[in-house]
Amino acid sequence: MAKRSSLFIRIVEGKNLPAKDITGSSDPYCIVKVDHEPIIRTATVWKTLCPFWGEEYQVHLLPTFHSVAFYVMDEDALSRDDVIGKVCLTRDTLATHPKGFSGWAHLTEVDPDEEVQGEIHLRLEVVPGTRACRLRCSVLEARDLAPKDRNGASDPFVRVRYNGRTQETSIVKKSRYPRWNETFEFELEEGAAEALCVEAWDWDLVSRNDFLGKVVFNVQRLRAAQQEEGWFRLQPDQSKSQREEGNLGSLQLEVRLRDEMVLPSGCYQPLVQLLCREVKLGTQSPGQLILLIEETTSTECRQDVATTLLKLFLGQGLAKDFLDLLFQLELGRTSEANTLFRSNSLASKSMESFLKVAGMRYLHGVLGPIIDRVFEEKKYVELDPSKVEVKDVGCSGLHRPHTEAEVLEQSAQTLSAHLGALLSSLSRSVRACPAVVRATFRQLFRRVRERFPSAQDENVPFIAVTSFLCLRFISPAIMAPKLFHLRERHADARTSRTLLLLAKAVQNVGNMDTPASRAKEAWMEPLQPTVRQGVAQLKDFITKLVDIQEKEELDLQRALSLQAPPVKEGPLFIHRTKGKGPLMSSSFKKLHFFLTTEALSFAKTPSSKKSTLIKLAHIRAAEKVEEKSFGSSHVMQVIYTDDAGRSQTAYLQCKCVNELNQWLSALRKVSINNTGLLGSYHPGVFRGDKWSCCHQRDKTDLGCDKTRSRVTLQEWNDPLDHDLEAQLIYRHLLGVEATLREKHRQLSAGPEAGPVLMGPGGAPEDPVAQLLQVLQDLQEAHRSSPAGSPPSEPSRVLELQT
């Protein structure tokens, strides 16, 4: 059994932020830190005091993390970015509210004495003395201390205080991983209630020393224990009076902690086999467990359940069959063709998840170049006469402002060009579409045509496909390209308007240019010729898309399975200096890197011949490097063994914190099952004759910090985790167990509950009874596991104060 922790984070928006620029505005962005480690940076929203981000992340963490903090920053081009304020949530707070935080939180001032981090290694003993017992405190080492100096390090020393006496260690220069190995003794007085306080400080020559954190011990408890040794987390100074909240504005957040105790794979097999059998039987199944799950799933958690089920069946090779069953169930209860798949049903949510999991790379290939072009051109585009602002357009060659008619005409030409390019790209992409996506659309097309066979409904099968492909996949990606990983930054106001109008045009094409879609916004009429042409192109594309035979589908899947799919690729800078030369940020060379499930390779350009740098089986750790080592906070190290078994380290520099964490996450995921993974590492570099982090002179010395191999970001192209998906389904079903039992009573015995009929071997005969039995067995497995109690369904949301 393994405990897995993850954080779902949605940074929605801010309001009433203070102005940090002379223009009376700010350029805000957010940094998310877990235990003071930067994990995520949102895009900057320029020139606003009420920014909207709408960005979602999921982070897999060690179960021992302590807090997550959200820093709102103001970006400055010429100076250090300003800190506006922060919101901090502890792990304990999140754990007591299973559905997490949802709402507005006031930003608080960032106090340097509260920005502490790291741990200190101490040994405390009570030893007999000549007159009285003595308290012996050995200060051994510390790790991951806060960087207080401009060089990205600190000059730490420790101050030990007890009963009015103070003793100090020596100062370790330029280190966040100091080792002291110094011992102090204090005389213990009988009945003394004084606490032992161990404080870490950063020494400064000309200014006051900076506080790094402290640990306080109850001496009476130490006297009873006689000896205590371990790593202790440094705490902020709580003795200062709490500052009142200033007018720093607010941040709207959704943060949810999920702790899962995942059982061994064999425990979930009965549940997985039962659900798979139901999907294989389809609508012929008498129990229809999938229908029952849909009926007992609230709107609030339907998306999560749909995604989990979809991933579970993808792992079993039954995604197409699962979706086909949902299509049949939805078609069975739909009488009007124009309402088909328009609700947020389990079928709609599952298909959305399916396209994001199986079709995201395809989307990037089709849509990416068009989105890039819109961002690069930055043209002013507007079709609504009531919103045209002539002053924003500039001047023509005759040095006169454009008229409203000219703006509308040029806007229609620009949008028609973008729409035509997108439809042409889509038309050429039939073979690029993943086989499983094509096969699923074929099933959808066939089922809808069987349900609505009349001539007047000839467009309905096409609209069924476009309702997912265009309306729920391509159009949302156009409107929010950053959320679909098509761009690193949000669009500015002008580009956002162009993207919105383009998305509306795609929706009109997806709706097959129906009168209802045209009537909503008559000012979209200038695009009608392109839309009508687009409808013909889209119908031709769908006809070719769904024309795939079973053998062709299998051949395509088999061909894809033989390839090593790219996990991540992009430009990185590799450190090229060897020996004892200077370690500078300028000593990095830019190359294009490719990470597959086999190796980390590089080339001069994306299309050049690749050379293998590291075989994935040889990776021992992927970790960050201290800022002071290369003068950059965006450097990572990959520790690996070469073919001769010698330990090697590759230093790679990224351009931003998001790229750094994405690469670290990808490397950790593909090497998580490697043998010989390191438990510790050196965050610095071996420079000259010692490690820059802890100053140890032995190059083979054990690392001075813990590795973080389990800290990863959830990405759309992550490998499936079969046991976790089964655990999530079990947890959901356990939460609705009472409803399932009531439904079973209604189905089997009417209002009066009857005995469950048992089949051969003592197993229940009907699927619902079998499901209830499986849940009971899994519940018992959780109870008997070392972790203790089974998971429970979250019951409430803690709303933050406005």
Short mmCIF file of C-alpha atoms in Angstrom, two decimals, residues 121 141-143 177-179 181 231 620-621 623 637 639 647 649 676-686 690-707:
data_model
loop_
_atom_site.label_atom_id
_atom_site.label_comp_id
_atom_site.label_asym_id
_atom_site.label_seq_id
_atom_site.Cartn_x
_atom_site.Cartn_y
_atom_site.Cartn_z
CA HIS A 121 19.45 18.24 12.59
CA GLU A 141 23.61 20.39 10.30
CA ALA A 142 20.75 22.08 8.46
CA ARG A 143 19.30 21.84 4.97
CA TYR A 177 23.22 23.33 3.71
CA PRO A 178 25.65 24.06 6.57
CA ARG A 179 27.32 21.48 8.79
CA ASN A 181 28.80 19.44 14.49
CA TRP A 231 15.49 16.59 11.76
CA ARG A 620 19.25 8.16 -10.59
CA ALA A 621 17.75 11.58 -9.82
CA GLU A 623 16.63 17.78 -9.14
CA GLN A 637 20.67 18.42 -12.79
CA ILE A 639 22.28 12.41 -12.11
CA SER A 647 28.18 8.49 -11.71
CA THR A 649 25.73 14.74 -13.83
CA GLY A 676 19.04 2.62 -7.59
CA LEU A 677 17.16 5.93 -7.34
CA LEU A 678 18.99 8.27 -4.97
CA GLY A 679 17.50 9.29 -1.64
CA SER A 680 19.74 12.35 -1.30
CA TYR A 681 21.71 14.68 -3.59
CA HIS A 682 23.83 17.82 -3.62
CA PRO A 683 21.87 20.92 -4.76
CA GLY A 684 25.19 22.65 -5.51
CA VAL A 685 28.11 21.75 -7.76
CA PHE A 686 31.54 20.31 -7.01
CA LYS A 690 34.45 20.98 -2.44
CA TRP A 691 30.69 21.01 -2.86
CA SER A 692 29.32 24.56 -3.13
CA CYS A 693 26.23 23.67 -1.10
CA CYS A 694 27.62 22.03 2.06
CA HIS A 695 31.41 22.60 1.59
CA GLN A 696 32.21 18.89 1.90
CA ARG A 697 35.49 17.94 0.20
CA ASP A 698 34.63 14.36 -0.71
CA LYS A 699 33.10 14.32 -4.19
CA THR A 700 31.40 10.98 -3.43
CA ASP A 701 29.93 12.35 -0.18
CA LEU A 702 26.26 11.54 0.40
CA GLY A 703 23.97 14.38 -0.63
CA CYS A 704 23.03 17.07 1.87
CA ASP A 705 19.38 17.35 0.79
CA LYS A 706 16.52 14.94 0.11
CA THR A 707 15.55 14.05 -3.43
#
